[in-house]
Amino acid sequence: MGEGNLYVSVDYGRATGPAVDDGTRPWTREDPPFWANASIWLEPGIDKAKVGQPSFIHVRVSNKSQQEMKNVQVQTFIFTPTVGVPVTFNDCIKNNGAKLGIPSGSGTNAADDGNVVKIGPWTPVPGDLKGDGHMCLIANVFQTEEGSFPLPPDPGSHEIVSQDENPFNPNGDSHQCQRNIQLLPATQQAIQQPVKVVYTTRPSSPTVHPRAYQIKMDLVDIDGFTADELFILSRQREIEFNGSESKDGELRLKTSWGTERIARGPRPLSFDLKAEGIPGFGQTFERDAKMPQDIPSELEVQIDPEAPVGSLHTFDITLHDEKELVGSGLRVMVLVTE
C-alpha cells in the first residue's frame, strides 16, 4: 500500500546506488530489508539508549506532492529488540510529535532538515531497557481531517490509538517504518569466544492448526555497504568517514596504531541459538498453547578468530512459517575492533 503522499523511505542514502523507494508497499528488496530503515534513529546512540540520558527520536518523512503537507504528525513506538510479530501497542513506549509542515521531497538525514521530525526528549528509566540498551523503533506518520483542512488528510494515514486491528504493519503501510538494527563492537580478544546477541522471539498466536516455524540467519554479502550500515558506522566516534550518505565512501576504524579500513569480514560464521522451545536455527518447531508469546532468545555467533581489525560481519535473524516471513527481523552488525 502506498497511495498517499507521505511515506518513510526504507533505502534513503543507499550506498550501492540511488534510492528507489517511492512509498510502494510491500517493500521486497533485501538491500536493505524494511526493518533496517535508515530514516528513523535515536540521538544520541542511533539505536541504543541509556538510563537517565535524554534521547530524541528522528524520523525523516518523504513527501511525494509538489507542495508542503501541513499539520503532519509523527508517532513513535519504542521496544526491546524482537524477531517475529511486533509487540503490542500497550507494551511500547509511545511518543507523539507536534503538528509540523513537511516540505516536498525527501530532504537529508541532517537533524535540522525540514523533512526530519524530532520527537522527545524521552529519558529511559531502569525498567525501559534490557541488555545493552538496544531498542527497536517504529514510527507512524499521519494527518487528521482537522489538521489537513480544507484538504482531506493524506490517503491511508491515521493515528494509532489502540491495539485494535493489529496496528503495526511497517511493510504494508508506507506511513509506517521500522528500525531494528544492532551494532556490536567486539575486540579481537573477544571474538576468540562467541559473540552473544540477546533478543525476543515472537511467533504468531497459536491457531487450531499449529504452524511450523524456523529461525533463519542470512548473511549480508554485497560490495560496499548497505544504507543502514553506512548510516550507523559513519556516526560512530571511533570511525572516520570519507564520503557522503548517498554514495560509497571509505570507512576507517581508529586504532592505537592509526586507522584500519572497514571491509566485510571472512566467511563463514557459525551460530548456536538458545531459546526455550526452539531447537535451533534452521530447525522446525511449532507454537502450541503452552509456549509463551515472548520467548527470550540468545544467539551465539562464532566469528573467525583470525578476523582482522576492521572486519564487518552483518546478518539478519528472521522467523518464517511454511509460507513466508513472519513479522520482521533483526539486523546484527559485528565489527571487530582493536
Tab-separated table of C-alpha atoms in Angstrom:
chain	number	residue	atom	x	y	z
A	1	MET	CA	0.000	0.000	0.000
A	2	GLY	CA	1.393	3.412	-0.913
A	3	GLU	CA	-1.456	5.583	-2.123
A	4	GLY	CA	-0.627	8.637	-0.023
A	5	ASN	CA	1.938	11.402	-0.494
A	6	LEU	CA	3.643	10.840	2.853
A	7	TYR	CA	5.966	7.906	3.470
A	8	VAL	CA	9.203	6.987	5.245
A	9	SER	CA	11.855	5.815	2.784
A	10	VAL	CA	13.498	2.483	3.572
A	11	ASP	CA	16.528	2.849	1.322
A	12	TYR	CA	17.336	6.537	1.644
A	13	GLY	CA	21.053	7.023	1.091
A	14	ARG	CA	21.724	3.574	-0.359
A	15	ALA	CA	25.471	3.224	-0.731
A	16	THR	CA	25.113	0.819	-3.660
A	17	GLY	CA	23.023	3.063	-5.898
A	18	PRO	CA	20.315	5.728	-5.909
A	19	ALA	CA	17.315	5.367	-3.635
A	20	VAL	CA	14.381	3.646	-5.321
A	21	ASP	CA	11.733	3.717	-2.582
A	22	ASP	CA	8.696	5.694	-3.761
A	23	GLY	CA	6.427	4.541	-0.938
A	24	THR	CA	5.090	1.425	-2.660
A	25	ARG	CA	4.491	-1.405	-0.202
A	26	PRO	CA	5.281	-4.153	0.466
A	27	TRP	CA	8.996	-3.451	0.222
A	28	THR	CA	10.580	-6.542	-1.325
A	29	ARG	CA	14.275	-5.664	-1.555
A	30	GLU	CA	16.783	-7.275	0.773
A	31	ASP	CA	19.278	-4.398	0.393
A	32	PRO	CA	18.215	-3.280	2.919
A	33	PRO	CA	15.200	-5.122	4.381
A	34	PHE	CA	12.357	-2.959	5.645
A	35	TRP	CA	13.386	-3.393	9.315
A	36	ALA	CA	16.715	-1.708	8.537
A	37	ASN	CA	15.122	1.638	7.679
A	38	ALA	CA	17.714	4.431	7.594
A	39	SER	CA	15.112	7.196	8.035
A	40	ILE	CA	14.490	6.675	11.758
A	41	TRP	CA	17.067	6.865	14.547
A	42	LEU	CA	17.784	7.825	18.136
A	43	GLU	CA	20.020	10.725	19.079
A	44	PRO	CA	22.388	10.144	20.747
A	45	GLY	CA	23.047	6.459	20.228
A	46	ILE	CA	21.398	5.777	16.820
A	47	ASP	CA	19.795	2.557	18.095
A	48	LYS	CA	20.790	2.476	21.768
A	49	ALA	CA	19.538	4.311	24.831
A	50	LYS	CA	20.899	4.811	28.354
A	51	VAL	CA	19.019	5.097	31.625
A	52	GLY	CA	18.781	8.732	32.702
A	53	GLN	CA	20.086	10.109	29.398
A	54	PRO	CA	17.542	12.102	27.371
A	55	SER	CA	17.082	10.718	23.862
A	56	PHE	CA	15.378	12.200	20.824
A	57	ILE	CA	13.789	10.188	18.035
A	58	HIS	CA	14.321	11.492	14.493
A	59	VAL	CA	12.081	10.459	11.595
A	60	ARG	CA	12.799	11.616	8.039
A	61	VAL	CA	9.437	11.950	6.268
A	62	SER	CA	9.220	11.992	2.456
A	63	ASN	CA	6.535	13.993	0.648
A	64	LYS	CA	5.693	12.993	-2.951
A	65	SER	CA	3.470	16.011	-3.565
A	66	GLN	CA	4.661	19.282	-5.084
A	67	GLN	CA	3.605	21.337	-2.078
A	68	GLU	CA	4.118	21.378	1.666
A	69	MET	CA	1.930	18.944	3.606
A	70	LYS	CA	0.636	20.847	6.635
A	71	ASN	CA	-0.045	19.686	10.185
A	72	VAL	CA	1.661	16.322	9.802
A	73	GLN	CA	2.198	14.338	12.996
A	74	VAL	CA	4.586	11.503	13.768
A	75	GLN	CA	4.097	8.857	16.443
A	76	THR	CA	6.977	6.706	17.631
A	77	PHE	CA	6.926	3.379	19.448
A	78	ILE	CA	9.998	2.035	21.245
A	79	PHE	CA	10.510	-1.517	22.484
A	80	THR	CA	13.226	-4.108	23.086
A	81	PRO	CA	14.579	-5.991	20.026
A	82	THR	CA	12.144	-8.557	18.678
A	83	VAL	CA	12.126	-11.108	15.852
A	84	GLY	CA	8.708	-12.083	14.503
A	85	VAL	CA	5.386	-10.449	15.318
A	86	PRO	CA	5.765	-6.867	16.655
A	87	VAL	CA	4.950	-6.239	20.301
A	88	THR	CA	1.520	-4.944	21.247
A	89	PHE	CA	0.552	-1.284	21.342
A	90	ASN	CA	0.294	-1.445	25.134
A	91	ASP	CA	3.839	-2.807	25.512
A	92	CYS	CA	5.542	0.084	23.694
A	93	ILE	CA	6.983	3.339	24.945
A	94	LYS	CA	4.940	5.895	22.999
A	95	ASN	CA	5.826	9.448	21.967
A	96	ASN	CA	3.834	11.852	19.778
A	97	GLY	CA	5.331	14.754	17.883
A	98	ALA	CA	3.831	18.186	17.317
A	99	LYS	CA	1.995	19.108	14.111
A	100	LEU	CA	4.518	20.259	11.516
A	101	GLY	CA	4.709	21.120	7.835
A	102	ILE	CA	6.625	18.628	5.673
A	103	PRO	CA	8.170	20.164	2.528
A	104	SER	CA	8.092	18.460	-0.843
A	105	GLY	CA	10.824	15.896	-1.430
A	106	SER	CA	12.881	13.757	0.922
A	107	GLY	CA	15.472	16.135	2.343
A	108	THR	CA	18.551	14.759	4.078
A	109	ASN	CA	19.334	12.961	7.317
A	110	ALA	CA	20.636	16.144	8.966
A	111	ALA	CA	18.874	16.694	12.280
A	112	ASP	CA	17.837	20.240	11.291
A	113	ASP	CA	16.467	19.268	7.856
A	114	GLY	CA	12.871	20.306	7.145
A	115	ASN	CA	11.858	16.711	6.357
A	116	VAL	CA	13.236	15.408	9.660
A	117	VAL	CA	10.795	15.381	12.574
A	118	LYS	CA	12.388	15.485	16.032
A	119	ILE	CA	10.394	13.909	18.867
A	120	GLY	CA	11.202	13.921	22.560
A	121	PRO	CA	13.051	14.044	24.769
A	122	TRP	CA	12.455	10.562	26.114
A	123	THR	CA	14.502	9.740	29.210
A	124	PRO	CA	14.650	5.980	29.878
A	125	VAL	CA	14.114	4.648	33.381
A	126	PRO	CA	15.595	1.297	34.520
A	127	GLY	CA	12.510	-0.731	33.572
A	128	ASP	CA	12.604	0.532	29.974
A	129	LEU	CA	15.864	-1.108	28.923
A	130	LYS	CA	17.225	-4.620	28.739
A	131	GLY	CA	20.664	-5.900	27.821
A	132	ASP	CA	22.920	-3.259	26.296
A	133	GLY	CA	20.113	-0.765	25.664
A	134	HIS	CA	19.486	-1.600	22.015
A	135	MET	CA	15.941	-0.573	21.093
A	136	CYS	CA	13.631	-1.295	18.177
A	137	LEU	CA	11.832	1.750	16.735
A	138	ILE	CA	8.565	2.004	14.801
A	139	ALA	CA	7.122	5.294	13.551
A	140	ASN	CA	3.734	6.232	12.098
A	141	VAL	CA	3.113	9.383	10.017
A	142	PHE	CA	-0.403	10.785	9.688
A	143	GLN	CA	-2.694	13.738	9.118
A	144	THR	CA	-6.113	14.267	10.687
A	145	GLU	CA	-9.130	15.826	8.975
A	146	GLU	CA	-8.889	18.776	11.344
A	147	GLY	CA	-5.177	19.220	10.690
A	148	SER	CA	-5.350	18.975	6.900
A	149	PHE	CA	-8.486	21.138	6.429
A	150	PRO	CA	-9.580	22.350	3.884
A	151	LEU	CA	-7.841	19.457	2.077
A	152	PRO	CA	-8.575	15.841	3.017
A	153	PRO	CA	-5.935	14.044	5.129
A	154	ASP	CA	-3.229	12.089	3.354
A	155	PRO	CA	-4.892	8.917	1.981
A	156	GLY	CA	-4.248	5.851	4.102
A	157	SER	CA	-2.818	7.763	7.053
A	158	HIS	CA	-4.313	7.524	10.519
A	159	GLU	CA	-3.326	7.858	14.154
A	160	ILE	CA	-2.650	4.621	16.040
A	161	VAL	CA	-4.648	4.821	19.251
A	162	SER	CA	-5.083	1.217	20.429
A	163	GLN	CA	-4.153	-2.407	19.866
A	164	ASP	CA	-7.275	-2.988	17.760
A	165	GLU	CA	-6.742	-4.481	14.297
A	166	ASN	CA	-3.011	-5.191	14.776
A	167	PRO	CA	-1.823	-1.596	14.291
A	168	PHE	CA	1.830	-2.203	13.362
A	169	ASN	CA	2.419	-3.007	9.706
A	170	PRO	CA	5.724	-1.381	8.669
A	171	ASN	CA	5.985	-3.405	5.467
A	172	GLY	CA	2.368	-2.971	4.415
A	173	ASP	CA	1.758	0.685	5.230
A	174	SER	CA	4.045	3.315	3.706
A	175	HIS	CA	3.184	5.694	6.566
A	176	GLN	CA	4.999	3.363	8.964
A	177	CYS	CA	8.662	2.423	9.273
A	178	GLN	CA	10.842	0.246	11.471
A	179	ARG	CA	14.450	0.218	12.601
A	180	ASN	CA	15.701	-2.947	14.291
A	181	ILE	CA	19.473	-2.929	13.874
A	182	GLN	CA	22.148	-3.758	16.434
A	183	LEU	CA	25.827	-2.794	16.184
A	184	LEU	CA	28.107	-4.941	18.344
A	185	PRO	CA	31.770	-3.900	18.519
A	186	ALA	CA	33.914	-6.904	19.511
A	187	THR	CA	37.649	-6.849	20.184
A	188	GLN	CA	39.996	-9.373	18.605
A	189	GLN	CA	40.347	-10.929	22.035
A	190	ALA	CA	36.564	-11.141	22.465
A	191	ILE	CA	35.981	-12.988	19.176
A	192	GLN	CA	38.015	-15.910	20.456
A	193	GLN	CA	34.687	-16.720	22.121
A	194	PRO	CA	31.179	-16.467	20.624
A	195	VAL	CA	29.591	-13.014	20.451
A	196	LYS	CA	26.163	-13.011	22.116
A	197	VAL	CA	23.032	-11.402	20.660
A	198	VAL	CA	20.058	-11.122	23.020
A	199	TYR	CA	16.530	-10.558	21.716
A	200	THR	CA	12.937	-11.859	21.968
A	201	THR	CA	11.278	-14.266	19.516
A	202	ARG	CA	7.532	-13.695	18.990
A	203	PRO	CA	5.677	-16.298	16.874
A	204	SER	CA	2.078	-15.671	15.859
A	205	SER	CA	-0.677	-16.631	18.292
A	206	PRO	CA	-1.461	-20.376	18.235
A	207	THR	CA	-4.303	-21.468	15.967
A	208	VAL	CA	-6.455	-24.583	15.635
A	209	HIS	CA	-3.913	-25.879	13.124
A	210	PRO	CA	-0.390	-25.381	14.555
A	211	ARG	CA	2.087	-23.634	12.292
A	212	ALA	CA	5.619	-24.853	11.755
A	213	TYR	CA	8.299	-22.186	12.239
A	214	GLN	CA	12.004	-21.817	11.585
A	215	ILE	CA	14.605	-19.279	12.673
A	216	LYS	CA	16.918	-18.322	9.803
A	217	MET	CA	20.194	-16.410	9.536
A	218	ASP	CA	21.015	-14.621	6.287
A	219	LEU	CA	24.458	-13.106	5.765
A	220	VAL	CA	24.802	-9.728	4.067
A	221	ASP	CA	27.428	-10.237	1.398
A	222	ILE	CA	27.499	-7.366	-1.104
A	223	ASP	CA	30.106	-4.956	-2.392
A	224	GLY	CA	30.161	-1.709	-0.451
A	225	PHE	CA	27.789	-1.002	2.418
A	226	THR	CA	24.024	-1.005	2.705
A	227	ALA	CA	22.301	2.271	3.634
A	228	ASP	CA	21.724	1.205	7.226
A	229	GLU	CA	25.326	0.033	7.689
A	230	LEU	CA	26.716	3.266	6.304
A	231	PHE	CA	24.372	5.386	8.406
A	232	ILE	CA	25.307	3.682	11.682
A	233	LEU	CA	29.031	3.283	11.083
A	234	SER	CA	29.607	6.816	9.792
A	235	ARG	CA	28.183	8.229	13.039
A	236	GLN	CA	30.483	6.348	15.406
A	237	ARG	CA	33.165	8.461	17.100
A	238	GLU	CA	35.727	5.701	16.542
A	239	ILE	CA	35.172	5.708	12.775
A	240	GLU	CA	36.347	8.158	10.116
A	241	PHE	CA	34.171	8.503	7.020
A	242	ASN	CA	35.393	9.849	3.697
A	243	GLY	CA	32.279	10.217	1.569
A	244	SER	CA	28.586	11.022	1.821
A	245	GLU	CA	25.491	9.079	2.786
A	246	SER	CA	24.263	8.975	-0.809
A	247	LYS	CA	27.299	7.216	-2.300
A	248	ASP	CA	30.109	4.846	-1.463
A	249	GLY	CA	32.780	6.171	0.824
A	250	GLU	CA	35.665	4.752	2.784
A	251	LEU	CA	35.131	3.937	6.446
A	252	ARG	CA	38.218	3.682	8.637
A	253	LEU	CA	38.343	2.467	12.228
A	254	LYS	CA	40.593	4.387	14.609
A	255	THR	CA	43.185	2.258	16.426
A	256	SER	CA	46.231	2.852	18.621
A	257	TRP	CA	48.467	2.446	15.548
A	258	GLY	CA	46.460	4.577	13.125
A	259	THR	CA	43.364	3.559	11.182
A	260	GLU	CA	42.151	0.363	9.539
A	261	ARG	CA	39.807	0.204	6.564
A	262	ILE	CA	36.433	-1.338	7.383
A	263	ALA	CA	35.514	-4.151	4.993
A	264	ARG	CA	33.397	-7.285	5.008
A	265	GLY	CA	34.968	-9.998	7.090
A	266	PRO	CA	35.848	-13.580	6.214
A	267	ARG	CA	33.118	-16.194	5.995
A	268	PRO	CA	31.613	-18.406	7.227
A	269	LEU	CA	30.094	-17.690	10.632
A	270	SER	CA	28.686	-20.359	12.929
A	271	PHE	CA	25.575	-19.910	15.063
A	272	ASP	CA	24.161	-21.508	18.204
A	273	LEU	CA	20.661	-20.492	19.301
A	274	LYS	CA	19.423	-20.852	22.875
A	275	ALA	CA	15.670	-20.333	23.279
A	276	GLU	CA	13.193	-22.494	25.184
A	277	GLY	CA	11.028	-24.488	22.779
A	278	ILE	CA	13.159	-23.613	19.733
A	279	PRO	CA	15.576	-26.445	18.834
A	280	GLY	CA	17.988	-24.236	16.908
A	281	PHE	CA	18.251	-22.081	13.821
A	282	GLY	CA	17.042	-23.784	10.648
A	283	GLN	CA	15.135	-26.418	12.646
A	284	THR	CA	11.337	-26.662	12.658
A	285	PHE	CA	9.249	-26.015	15.761
A	286	GLU	CA	5.574	-25.420	16.498
A	287	ARG	CA	3.923	-22.994	18.848
A	288	ASP	CA	1.163	-24.514	20.926
A	289	ALA	CA	-0.917	-23.021	23.719
A	290	LYS	CA	1.807	-23.821	26.255
A	291	MET	CA	4.516	-21.804	24.525
A	292	PRO	CA	4.669	-18.171	25.698
A	293	GLN	CA	4.187	-15.281	23.290
A	294	ASP	CA	7.571	-13.796	24.219
A	295	ILE	CA	10.459	-16.264	24.055
A	296	PRO	CA	13.764	-14.954	25.482
A	297	SER	CA	16.442	-15.825	22.920
A	298	GLU	CA	20.229	-15.745	22.891
A	299	LEU	CA	22.223	-16.262	19.723
A	300	GLU	CA	25.912	-17.109	19.978
A	301	VAL	CA	27.868	-16.085	16.891
A	302	GLN	CA	31.334	-17.503	16.331
A	303	ILE	CA	33.481	-15.324	14.090
A	304	ASP	CA	36.757	-16.484	12.592
A	305	PRO	CA	39.245	-15.913	15.459
A	306	GLU	CA	41.722	-14.616	12.869
A	307	ALA	CA	39.311	-11.969	11.542
A	308	PRO	CA	41.257	-8.702	11.196
A	309	VAL	CA	40.533	-5.436	12.960
A	310	GLY	CA	38.028	-3.521	10.857
A	311	SER	CA	36.207	-6.586	9.547
A	312	LEU	CA	32.413	-6.232	9.486
A	313	HIS	CA	30.058	-9.200	9.804
A	314	THR	CA	26.383	-8.409	9.117
A	315	PHE	CA	23.460	-10.832	9.157
A	316	ASP	CA	19.686	-10.864	9.602
A	317	ILE	CA	17.788	-13.019	12.099
A	318	THR	CA	14.277	-13.837	10.851
A	319	LEU	CA	11.303	-16.041	11.719
A	320	HIS	CA	9.487	-17.964	8.967
A	321	ASP	CA	6.476	-20.257	8.756
A	322	GLU	CA	5.766	-22.751	5.957
A	323	LYS	CA	4.906	-19.942	3.526
A	324	GLU	CA	6.606	-16.669	4.358
A	325	LEU	CA	8.433	-14.329	6.684
A	326	VAL	CA	6.608	-13.747	9.964
A	327	GLY	CA	6.624	-10.130	11.113
A	328	SER	CA	10.059	-8.558	10.894
A	329	GLY	CA	13.668	-9.434	11.562
A	330	LEU	CA	16.697	-8.127	13.423
A	331	ARG	CA	19.834	-6.973	11.599
A	332	VAL	CA	23.076	-7.524	13.532
A	333	MET	CA	26.406	-5.894	12.685
A	334	VAL	CA	29.512	-7.238	14.433
A	335	LEU	CA	32.563	-5.001	13.966
A	336	VAL	CA	35.958	-6.361	15.007
A	337	THR	CA	37.910	-3.728	16.939
A	338	GLU	CA	41.363	-3.489	18.499
